[in-house]
PDB file of C-alpha atoms in Angstrom:
ATOM      1  CA  ARG A   1      -2.937 -26.962 -35.276  1.00 69.00           C
ATOM      2  CA  LEU A   2      -5.081 -24.637 -33.134  1.00 76.00           C
ATOM      3  CA  TYR A   3      -8.174 -26.764 -33.534  1.00 78.00           C
ATOM      4  CA  HIS A   4      -6.145 -29.868 -32.684  1.00 83.00           C
ATOM      5  CA  MET A   5      -5.052 -28.110 -29.460  1.00 87.00           C
ATOM      6  CA  LEU A   6      -8.739 -27.520 -28.748  1.00 89.00           C
ATOM      7  CA  GLY A   7      -9.457 -31.238 -29.021  1.00 89.00           C
ATOM      8  CA  TYR A   8     -10.936 -31.335 -32.538  1.00 87.00           C
ATOM      9  CA  GLU A   9      -9.944 -33.685 -35.335  1.00 84.00           C
ATOM     10  CA  GLU A  10      -8.643 -32.315 -38.623  1.00 79.00           C
ATOM     11  CA  GLY A  11     -11.514 -31.210 -40.816  1.00 79.00           C
ATOM     12  CA  GLU A  12     -14.031 -31.315 -37.966  1.00 83.00           C
ATOM     13  CA  LEU A  13     -14.243 -27.501 -37.957  1.00 82.00           C
ATOM     14  CA  LYS A  14     -13.980 -24.973 -40.745  1.00 84.00           C
ATOM     15  CA  SER A  15     -10.746 -23.035 -40.560  1.00 79.00           C
ATOM     16  CA  ASN A  16     -12.020 -19.480 -40.946  1.00 82.00           C
ATOM     17  CA  LEU A  17     -12.533 -16.275 -39.002  1.00 82.00           C
ATOM     18  CA  ASP A  18     -16.161 -17.032 -38.168  1.00 89.00           C
ATOM     19  CA  THR A  19     -15.227 -20.294 -36.478  1.00 90.00           C
ATOM     20  CA  PHE A  20     -12.439 -18.552 -34.601  1.00 88.00           C
ATOM     21  CA  LYS A  21     -14.887 -15.898 -33.375  1.00 91.00           C
ATOM     22  CA  ASP A  22     -17.469 -18.485 -32.324  1.00 93.00           C
ATOM     23  CA  LEU A  23     -14.898 -20.286 -30.175  1.00 93.00           C
ATOM     24  CA  LEU A  24     -13.558 -17.152 -28.501  1.00 95.00           C
ATOM     25  CA  HIS A  25     -14.613 -16.459 -24.928  1.00 96.00           C
ATOM     26  CA  PRO A  26     -17.377 -13.792 -24.997  1.00 95.00           C
ATOM     27  CA  GLU A  27     -15.362 -11.559 -22.663  1.00 96.00           C
ATOM     28  CA  ASP A  28     -12.364 -11.676 -25.035  1.00 96.00           C
ATOM     29  CA  THR A  29     -14.097 -11.260 -28.397  1.00 95.00           C
ATOM     30  CA  ASP A  30     -14.202  -7.454 -28.610  1.00 95.00           C
ATOM     31  CA  ARG A  31     -10.666  -7.099 -27.266  1.00 94.00           C
ATOM     32  CA  VAL A  32      -9.229  -9.582 -29.756  1.00 93.00           C
ATOM     33  CA  PHE A  33     -11.006  -8.169 -32.806  1.00 91.00           C
ATOM     34  CA  ASP A  34     -10.176  -4.587 -31.842  1.00 91.00           C
ATOM     35  CA  ALA A  35      -6.528  -5.648 -31.690  1.00 89.00           C
ATOM     36  CA  LEU A  36      -6.843  -7.405 -35.048  1.00 85.00           C
ATOM     37  CA  GLU A  37      -8.369  -4.325 -36.649  1.00 85.00           C
ATOM     38  CA  LYS A  38      -5.558  -2.178 -35.323  1.00 85.00           C
ATOM     39  CA  HIS A  39      -3.046  -4.732 -36.576  1.00 82.00           C
ATOM     40  CA  PHE A  40      -4.532  -4.612 -40.094  1.00 80.00           C
ATOM     41  CA  GLU A  41      -4.373  -0.812 -40.067  1.00 81.00           C
ATOM     42  CA  THR A  42      -0.839  -0.395 -38.743  1.00 80.00           C
ATOM     43  CA  ASN A  43       0.763  -3.716 -39.729  1.00 76.00           C
ATOM     44  CA  ASP A  44       2.513  -3.750 -36.356  1.00 77.00           C
ATOM     45  CA  SER A  45       3.366  -7.088 -34.795  1.00 77.00           C
ATOM     46  CA  PHE A  46       0.353  -8.794 -33.258  1.00 83.00           C
ATOM     47  CA  GLU A  47       0.641 -10.395 -29.809  1.00 90.00           C
ATOM     48  CA  ILE A  48      -2.332 -11.208 -27.617  1.00 92.00           C
ATOM     49  CA  GLU A  49      -3.666 -13.673 -25.045  1.00 95.00           C
ATOM     50  CA  TYR A  50      -7.217 -14.997 -25.126  1.00 95.00           C
ATOM     51  CA  ARG A  51      -9.480 -17.883 -24.158  1.00 95.00           C
ATOM     52  CA  MET A  52     -11.032 -20.364 -26.566  1.00 94.00           C
ATOM     53  CA  GLN A  53     -13.613 -23.073 -26.025  1.00 94.00           C
ATOM     54  CA  THR A  54     -12.364 -26.638 -26.310  1.00 93.00           C
ATOM     55  CA  ASN A  55     -14.242 -29.653 -27.617  1.00 92.00           C
ATOM     56  CA  SER A  56     -15.135 -30.541 -24.002  1.00 92.00           C
ATOM     57  CA  GLY A  57     -16.845 -27.179 -23.515  1.00 93.00           C
ATOM     58  CA  GLN A  58     -14.166 -25.762 -21.220  1.00 94.00           C
ATOM     59  CA  TYR A  59     -12.088 -22.683 -22.015  1.00 95.00           C
ATOM     60  CA  LYS A  60      -8.306 -22.650 -22.296  1.00 95.00           C
ATOM     61  CA  TRP A  61      -5.847 -19.769 -22.508  1.00 96.00           C
ATOM     62  CA  PHE A  62      -3.681 -19.267 -25.598  1.00 95.00           C
ATOM     63  CA  ALA A  63      -1.001 -16.760 -26.597  1.00 94.00           C
ATOM     64  CA  ALA A  64      -0.807 -15.790 -30.244  1.00 91.00           C
ATOM     65  CA  SER A  65       1.723 -13.765 -32.201  1.00 88.00           C
ATOM     66  CA  SER A  66       1.462 -13.143 -35.917  1.00 82.00           C
ATOM     67  CA  LYS A  67       1.900 -10.740 -38.782  1.00 80.00           C
ATOM     68  CA  VAL A  68      -0.547 -10.083 -41.594  1.00 76.00           C
ATOM     69  CA  GLN A  69       0.393 -10.377 -45.240  1.00 76.00           C
ATOM     70  CA  PHE A  70      -1.307  -8.120 -47.783  1.00 75.00           C
ATOM     71  CA  ASP A  71      -2.008  -8.636 -51.478  1.00 76.00           C
ATOM     72  CA  ASP A  72      -1.012  -6.215 -54.216  1.00 75.00           C
ATOM     73  CA  ASP A  73      -4.157  -4.158 -53.604  1.00 74.00           C
ATOM     74  CA  GLY A  74      -3.341  -3.721 -49.920  1.00 72.00           C
ATOM     75  CA  ASN A  75      -5.979  -6.120 -48.651  1.00 73.00           C
ATOM     76  CA  PRO A  76      -5.195  -8.611 -45.884  1.00 69.00           C
ATOM     77  CA  ARG A  77      -4.424 -11.965 -47.540  1.00 69.00           C
ATOM     78  CA  ARG A  78      -3.329 -14.177 -44.676  1.00 71.00           C
ATOM     79  CA  MET A  79      -1.692 -14.128 -41.258  1.00 72.00           C
ATOM     80  CA  ILE A  80       1.501 -15.976 -40.429  1.00 76.00           C
ATOM     81  CA  GLY A  81       2.448 -16.667 -36.832  1.00 79.00           C
ATOM     82  CA  ASN A  82       2.247 -19.126 -33.989  1.00 87.00           C
ATOM     83  CA  ILE A  83       0.008 -19.956 -31.066  1.00 88.00           C
ATOM     84  CA  LYS A  84       0.898 -21.469 -27.685  1.00 92.00           C
ATOM     85  CA  ASP A  85      -1.155 -23.167 -25.023  1.00 93.00           C
ATOM     86  CA  ILE A  86      -0.549 -21.063 -21.886  1.00 94.00           C
ATOM     87  CA  ASP A  87      -3.450 -22.375 -19.829  1.00 95.00           C
ATOM     88  CA  ASP A  88      -1.245 -23.822 -17.055  1.00 95.00           C
ATOM     89  CA  ARG A  89       0.608 -20.533 -16.669  1.00 95.00           C
ATOM     90  CA  LYS A  90      -2.603 -18.487 -16.625  1.00 94.00           C
ATOM     91  CA  GLN A  91      -4.198 -20.818 -14.089  1.00 94.00           C
ATOM     92  CA  ALA A  92      -1.123 -20.450 -11.875  1.00 95.00           C
ATOM     93  CA  GLU A  93      -1.244 -16.658 -12.237  1.00 94.00           C
ATOM     94  CA  MET A  94      -4.933 -16.586 -11.340  1.00 93.00           C
ATOM     95  CA  GLN A  95      -4.249 -18.811  -8.333  1.00 93.00           C
ATOM     96  CA  VAL A  96      -1.553 -16.402  -7.160  1.00 91.00           C
ATOM     97  CA  GLN A  97      -3.919 -13.453  -7.698  1.00 91.00           C
ATOM     98  CA  GLN A  98      -6.690 -15.175  -5.749  1.00 92.00           C
ATOM     99  CA  GLU A  99      -4.293 -15.924  -2.907  1.00 90.00           C
ATOM    100  CA  ARG A 100      -3.102 -12.310  -2.911  1.00 85.00           C
ATOM    101  CA  GLU A 101      -6.679 -11.022  -2.790  1.00 88.00           C
ATOM    102  CA  MET A 102      -7.451 -13.406   0.061  1.00 90.00           C
ATOM    103  CA  LEU A 103      -4.329 -12.236   1.905  1.00 86.00           C
ATOM    104  CA  LEU A 104      -5.313  -8.595   1.402  1.00 85.00           C
ATOM    105  CA  THR A 105      -8.792  -9.321   2.756  1.00 90.00           C
ATOM    106  CA  ILE A 106      -7.262 -10.904   5.842  1.00 90.00           C
ATOM    107  CA  ILE A 107      -4.688  -8.226   6.624  1.00 88.00           C
ATOM    108  CA  ASP A 108      -7.127  -5.408   5.841  1.00 89.00           C
ATOM    109  CA  ASN A 109      -9.298  -6.702   8.668  1.00 90.00           C
ATOM    110  CA  ILE A 110      -6.452  -6.958  11.164  1.00 87.00           C
ATOM    111  CA  PRO A 111      -6.554  -4.089  13.717  1.00 88.00           C
ATOM    112  CA  ALA A 112      -2.842  -3.421  13.224  1.00 92.00           C
ATOM    113  CA  ASN A 113      -0.534  -1.649  10.790  1.00 90.00           C
ATOM    114  CA  VAL A 114       1.042  -4.148   8.391  1.00 91.00           C
ATOM    115  CA  TYR A 115       3.590  -3.905   5.604  1.00 89.00           C
ATOM    116  CA  VAL A 116       5.731  -6.488   3.806  1.00 89.00           C
ATOM    117  CA  LYS A 117       9.180  -5.924   2.307  1.00 89.00           C
ATOM    118  CA  ASN A 118      11.280  -8.004  -0.055  1.00 90.00           C
ATOM    119  CA  GLN A 119      14.981  -8.755   0.372  1.00 89.00           C
ATOM    120  CA  ASP A 120      15.890  -5.511  -1.418  1.00 87.00           C
ATOM    121  CA  GLY A 121      13.978  -3.508   1.186  1.00 83.00           C
ATOM    122  CA  GLU A 122      11.125  -2.596  -1.159  1.00 84.00           C
ATOM    123  CA  VAL A 123       7.622  -2.402   0.338  1.00 84.00           C
ATOM    124  CA  PHE A 124       5.280  -4.437  -1.892  1.00 82.00           C
ATOM    125  CA  LEU A 125       2.294  -5.064   0.365  1.00 84.00           C
ATOM    126  CA  THR A 126       0.478  -2.880   2.889  1.00 86.00           C
ATOM    127  CA  ASN A 127      -2.897  -2.895   4.625  1.00 88.00           C
ATOM    128  CA  LYS A 128      -5.584  -0.253   5.008  1.00 87.00           C
ATOM    129  CA  SER A 129      -4.996   0.192   8.728  1.00 88.00           C
ATOM    130  CA  LEU A 130      -1.437   1.371   8.115  1.00 86.00           C
ATOM    131  CA  HIS A 131      -2.528   3.903   5.509  1.00 82.00           C
ATOM    132  CA  ARG A 132      -5.348   5.187   7.710  1.00 83.00           C
ATOM    133  CA  PHE A 133      -2.910   5.585  10.576  1.00 83.00           C
ATOM    134  CA  TRP A 134      -0.622   7.751   8.463  1.00 78.00           C
ATOM    135  CA  GLY A 135      -3.435   9.400   6.526  1.00 73.00           C
ATOM    136  CA  VAL A 136      -2.025   8.463   3.119  1.00 65.00           C
ATOM    137  CA  TYR A 137      -4.422   5.741   1.987  1.00 56.00           C
ATOM    138  CA  ASN A 138      -5.250   5.463  -1.708  1.00 54.00           C
ATOM    139  CA  LYS A 139      -6.504   2.750  -4.036  1.00 53.00           C
ATOM    140  CA  GLU A 140      -2.998   1.990  -5.280  1.00 54.00           C
ATOM    141  CA  ARG A 141      -1.799   1.522  -1.676  1.00 54.00           C
ATOM    142  CA  SER A 142       1.095   3.815  -2.456  1.00 54.00           C
ATOM    143  CA  ILE A 143       3.287   4.805   0.482  1.00 54.00           C
ATOM    144  CA  GLU A 144       4.518   7.910  -1.277  1.00 50.00           C
ATOM    145  CA  GLY A 145       4.201  10.918   1.012  1.00 43.00           C
ATOM    146  CA  ALA A 146       4.395   8.919   4.227  1.00 45.00           C
ATOM    147  CA  LYS A 147       6.853   9.855   6.950  1.00 43.00           C
ATOM    148  CA  GLU A 148      10.156   8.041   7.332  1.00 46.00           C
ATOM    149  CA  ASP A 149       8.703   6.435  10.451  1.00 47.00           C
ATOM    150  CA  PHE A 150       6.264   4.630   8.174  1.00 55.00           C
ATOM    151  CA  VAL A 151       9.024   2.105   7.575  1.00 57.00           C
ATOM    152  CA  SER A 152      11.953   1.870   9.974  1.00 68.00           C
ATOM    153  CA  GLN A 153      14.851   1.428   7.581  1.00 77.00           C
ATOM    154  CA  GLU A 154      17.505   0.678  10.190  1.00 84.00           C
ATOM    155  CA  GLU A 155      15.507  -1.938  12.082  1.00 88.00           C
ATOM    156  CA  ASP A 156      14.177  -3.489   8.889  1.00 90.00           C
ATOM    157  CA  GLN A 157      17.668  -3.797   7.461  1.00 90.00           C
ATOM    158  CA  LYS A 158      18.850  -5.495  10.648  1.00 92.00           C
ATOM    159  CA  VAL A 159      16.069  -8.090  10.412  1.00 93.00           C
ATOM    160  CA  LEU A 160      16.785  -8.655   6.701  1.00 93.00           C
ATOM    161  CA  SER A 161      20.548  -9.021   7.197  1.00 92.00           C
ATOM    162  CA  THR A 162      20.489 -11.201  10.332  1.00 94.00           C
ATOM    163  CA  GLY A 163      17.291 -13.158   9.748  1.00 94.00           C
ATOM    164  CA  ASN A 164      16.356 -12.616  13.391  1.00 95.00           C
ATOM    165  CA  ALA A 165      12.928 -11.380  14.460  1.00 95.00           C
ATOM    166  CA  LEU A 166      12.293  -8.185  16.390  1.00 92.00           C
ATOM    167  CA  LEU A 167       9.446  -8.824  18.802  1.00 92.00           C
ATOM    168  CA  GLN A 168       7.149  -6.577  20.829  1.00 89.00           C
ATOM    169  CA  LYS A 169       9.288  -3.426  20.766  1.00 90.00           C
ATOM    170  CA  GLU A 170       7.727  -0.152  21.866  1.00 87.00           C
ATOM    171  CA  GLN A 171       8.397   2.784  19.550  1.00 82.00           C
ATOM    172  CA  LEU A 172       7.662   6.443  20.216  1.00 81.00           C
ATOM    173  CA  ILE A 173       6.844   8.230  16.967  1.00 79.00           C
ATOM    174  CA  GLU A 174       5.476  11.583  15.888  1.00 75.00           C
ATOM    175  CA  ARG A 175       2.339  11.792  13.775  1.00 73.00           C
ATOM    176  CA  GLY A 176       1.618  15.431  12.987  1.00 71.00           C
ATOM    177  CA  ASP A 177       1.541  17.260  16.314  1.00 76.00           C
ATOM    178  CA  GLN A 178       0.856  14.056  18.253  1.00 79.00           C
ATOM    179  CA  GLU A 179       3.115  11.491  19.835  1.00 84.00           C
ATOM    180  CA  LYS A 180       2.111   7.886  19.388  1.00 85.00           C
ATOM    181  CA  VAL A 181       3.384   4.679  20.964  1.00 87.00           C
ATOM    182  CA  LEU A 182       3.522   1.620  18.716  1.00 89.00           C
ATOM    183  CA  LEU A 183       4.139  -1.960  19.764  1.00 91.00           C
ATOM    184  CA  THR A 184       6.001  -3.447  16.810  1.00 92.00           C
ATOM    185  CA  SER A 185       7.131  -6.890  15.705  1.00 93.00           C
ATOM    186  CA  LYS A 186       9.161  -7.586  12.579  1.00 94.00           C
ATOM    187  CA  ILE A 187       9.283 -11.199  11.375  1.00 94.00           C
ATOM    188  CA  PRO A 188      11.712 -12.407   8.671  1.00 95.00           C
ATOM    189  CA  LEU A 189      10.222 -14.300   5.731  1.00 95.00           C
ATOM    190  CA  LYS A 190      12.225 -17.327   4.663  1.00 94.00           C
ATOM    191  CA  ASP A 191      12.269 -19.724   1.727  1.00 92.00           C
ATOM    192  CA  ARG A 192      12.554 -23.500   1.868  1.00 90.00           C
ATOM    193  CA  THR A 193      16.330 -23.308   2.257  1.00 93.00           C
ATOM    194  CA  ASN A 194      15.960 -20.944   5.249  1.00 93.00           C
ATOM    195  CA  ASN A 195      17.249 -17.915   3.344  1.00 94.00           C
ATOM    196  CA  THR A 196      15.661 -14.592   4.291  1.00 95.00           C
ATOM    197  CA  THR A 197      13.522 -13.310   1.437  1.00 94.00           C
ATOM    198  CA  GLY A 198      11.827 -10.365   3.149  1.00 94.00           C
ATOM    199  CA  LEU A 199       9.987  -9.378   6.290  1.00 94.00           C
ATOM    200  CA  VAL A 200       6.540  -8.575   7.603  1.00 93.00           C
ATOM    201  CA  SER A 201       6.077  -5.730  10.064  1.00 92.00           C
ATOM    202  CA  VAL A 202       3.071  -5.581  12.393  1.00 92.00           C
ATOM    203  CA  SER A 203       2.511  -2.532  14.603  1.00 91.00           C
ATOM    204  CA  THR A 204      -0.280  -1.788  17.057  1.00 90.00           C
ATOM    205  CA  ASP A 205      -1.096   1.667  18.387  1.00 89.00           C
ATOM    206  CA  ILE A 206      -0.907   1.286  22.179  1.00 87.00           C
ATOM    207  CA  THR A 207      -0.941   5.008  22.974  1.00 85.00           C
ATOM    208  CA  GLN A 208      -4.184   4.842  24.954  1.00 80.00           C
ATOM    209  CA  ARG A 209      -2.991   1.765  26.833  1.00 77.00           C
ATOM    210  CA  ARG A 210       0.256   3.507  27.786  1.00 72.00           C
ATOM    211  CA  GLU A 211      -1.672   6.588  28.885  1.00 70.00           C
ATOM    212  CA  MET A 212      -3.922   4.433  31.062  1.00 76.00           C
ATOM    213  CA  ILE A 213      -0.908   2.673  32.584  1.00 72.00           C
ATOM    214  CA  SER A 214       0.753   6.022  33.278  1.00 71.00           C
ATOM    215  CA  GLU A 215      -2.457   7.303  34.861  1.00 74.00           C
ATOM    216  CA  LEU A 216      -2.705   4.188  37.048  1.00 73.00           C
ATOM    217  CA  GLU A 217       0.928   4.568  38.078  1.00 73.00           C
ATOM    218  CA  GLU A 218       0.276   8.184  39.098  1.00 75.00           C
ATOM    219  CA  ARG A 219      -2.782   7.145  41.085  1.00 77.00           C
ATOM    220  CA  ASN A 220      -0.782   4.416  42.802  1.00 75.00           C
ATOM    221  CA  LYS A 221       1.849   6.976  43.745  1.00 80.00           C
ATOM    222  CA  GLU A 222      -0.849   9.259  45.149  1.00 73.00           C
ATOM    223  CA  LEU A 223      -2.405   6.364  47.084  1.00 76.00           C
ATOM    224  CA  LYS A 224       0.996   5.419  48.452  1.00 81.00           C
ATOM    225  CA  LYS A 225       1.578   8.976  49.614  1.00 79.00           C
ATOM    226  CA  LEU A 226      -1.901   9.069  51.125  1.00 73.00           C
ATOM    227  CA  ASN A 227      -1.267   5.810  52.956  1.00 76.00           C
ATOM    228  CA  GLU A 228       2.037   7.096  54.268  1.00 75.00           C
ATOM    229  CA  THR A 229       0.358  10.314  55.475  1.00 75.00           C
ATOM    230  CA  THR A 230      -2.483   8.335  57.050  1.00 75.00           C
ATOM    231  CA  ASN A 231      -0.029   6.073  58.865  1.00 72.00           C
ATOM    232  CA  LYS A 232       1.809   9.108  60.223  1.00 73.00           C
ATOM    233  CA  ILE A 233      -1.454  10.591  61.484  1.00 71.00           C
ATOM    234  CA  TYR A 234      -2.380   7.309  63.145  1.00 64.00           C
ATOM    235  CA  SER A 235       1.075   7.155  64.679  1.00 72.00           C
ATOM    236  CA  VAL A 236       0.780  10.668  66.125  1.00 65.00           C
ATOM    237  CA  ILE A 237      -2.726  10.023  67.408  1.00 66.00           C
ATOM    238  CA  GLY A 238      -1.613   6.747  68.951  1.00 63.00           C
ATOM    239  CA  HIS A 239       1.322   8.433  70.640  1.00 58.00           C
ATOM    240  CA  ASP A 240      -0.836  11.284  71.970  1.00 59.00           C
ATOM    241  CA  LEU A 241      -3.376   8.838  73.377  1.00 56.00           C
ATOM    242  CA  LYS A 242      -0.723   6.634  74.879  1.00 58.00           C
ATOM    243  CA  THR A 243       0.977   9.452  76.835  1.00 58.00           C
ATOM    244  CA  PRO A 244      -2.023  10.534  79.030  1.00 58.00           C
ATOM    245  CA  LEU A 245      -3.074   6.942  79.593  1.00 51.00           C
ATOM    246  CA  SER A 246       0.400   6.136  80.854  1.00 56.00           C
ATOM    247  CA  SER A 247       0.264   8.991  83.410  1.00 54.00           C
ATOM    248  CA  ILE A 248      -3.189   7.919  84.628  1.00 53.00           C
ATOM    249  CA  LEU A 249      -2.304   4.266  84.947  1.00 51.00           C
ATOM    250  CA  GLY A 250       0.951   5.157  86.641  1.00 53.00           C
TER     251      GLY A 250
END
């Protein structure tokens, strides 16, 4: 049956272990035979996924489960089990993985802090910028050890429950002994039937921008005061000059 699934006619290939090994993908050979050896030693159930070369030269994914039968001397006699063509499922899984890796590449190069939650409020995707901001980055992208401000539970829950976005909100947070200002947007994720399935949060550190605005506002206040003082001086000078001229001109 296996060889028929690979596109071969009955009797076209010898049904033995050598043929099986020759058709295995080179990257799977050691893994499969190590598992087989362990199976022969322990007689535990055998379940594994691997790639085999078809008659067209392409490789397809299969899932096998079996159990070995031994003779009276304890030697492996034959294996009984089944094999399934899982190539479509594996191709779909690889497509999802490729899309996830592409998404990670994109969000890791965004100069903003990003995390994604599911409907249950669980964070399942983050970017490097967010971890660097909080100083908790690791290869597993774990958020363990981050402050509660890392994810705003109350605001996130509101977005998840109402399905309404929160846009461009300024948040004052504490990071160590520093205060930071974040400009945050939280966008609900929806399925084809418009049900909320999660959210994506994007925050930008605008602390320096706010400091510059505050500094400009202070300078404007000082300039306004200076202008008012200057106008008063001009008014006094004008009045003092006007008085003697009036007496001279009669």
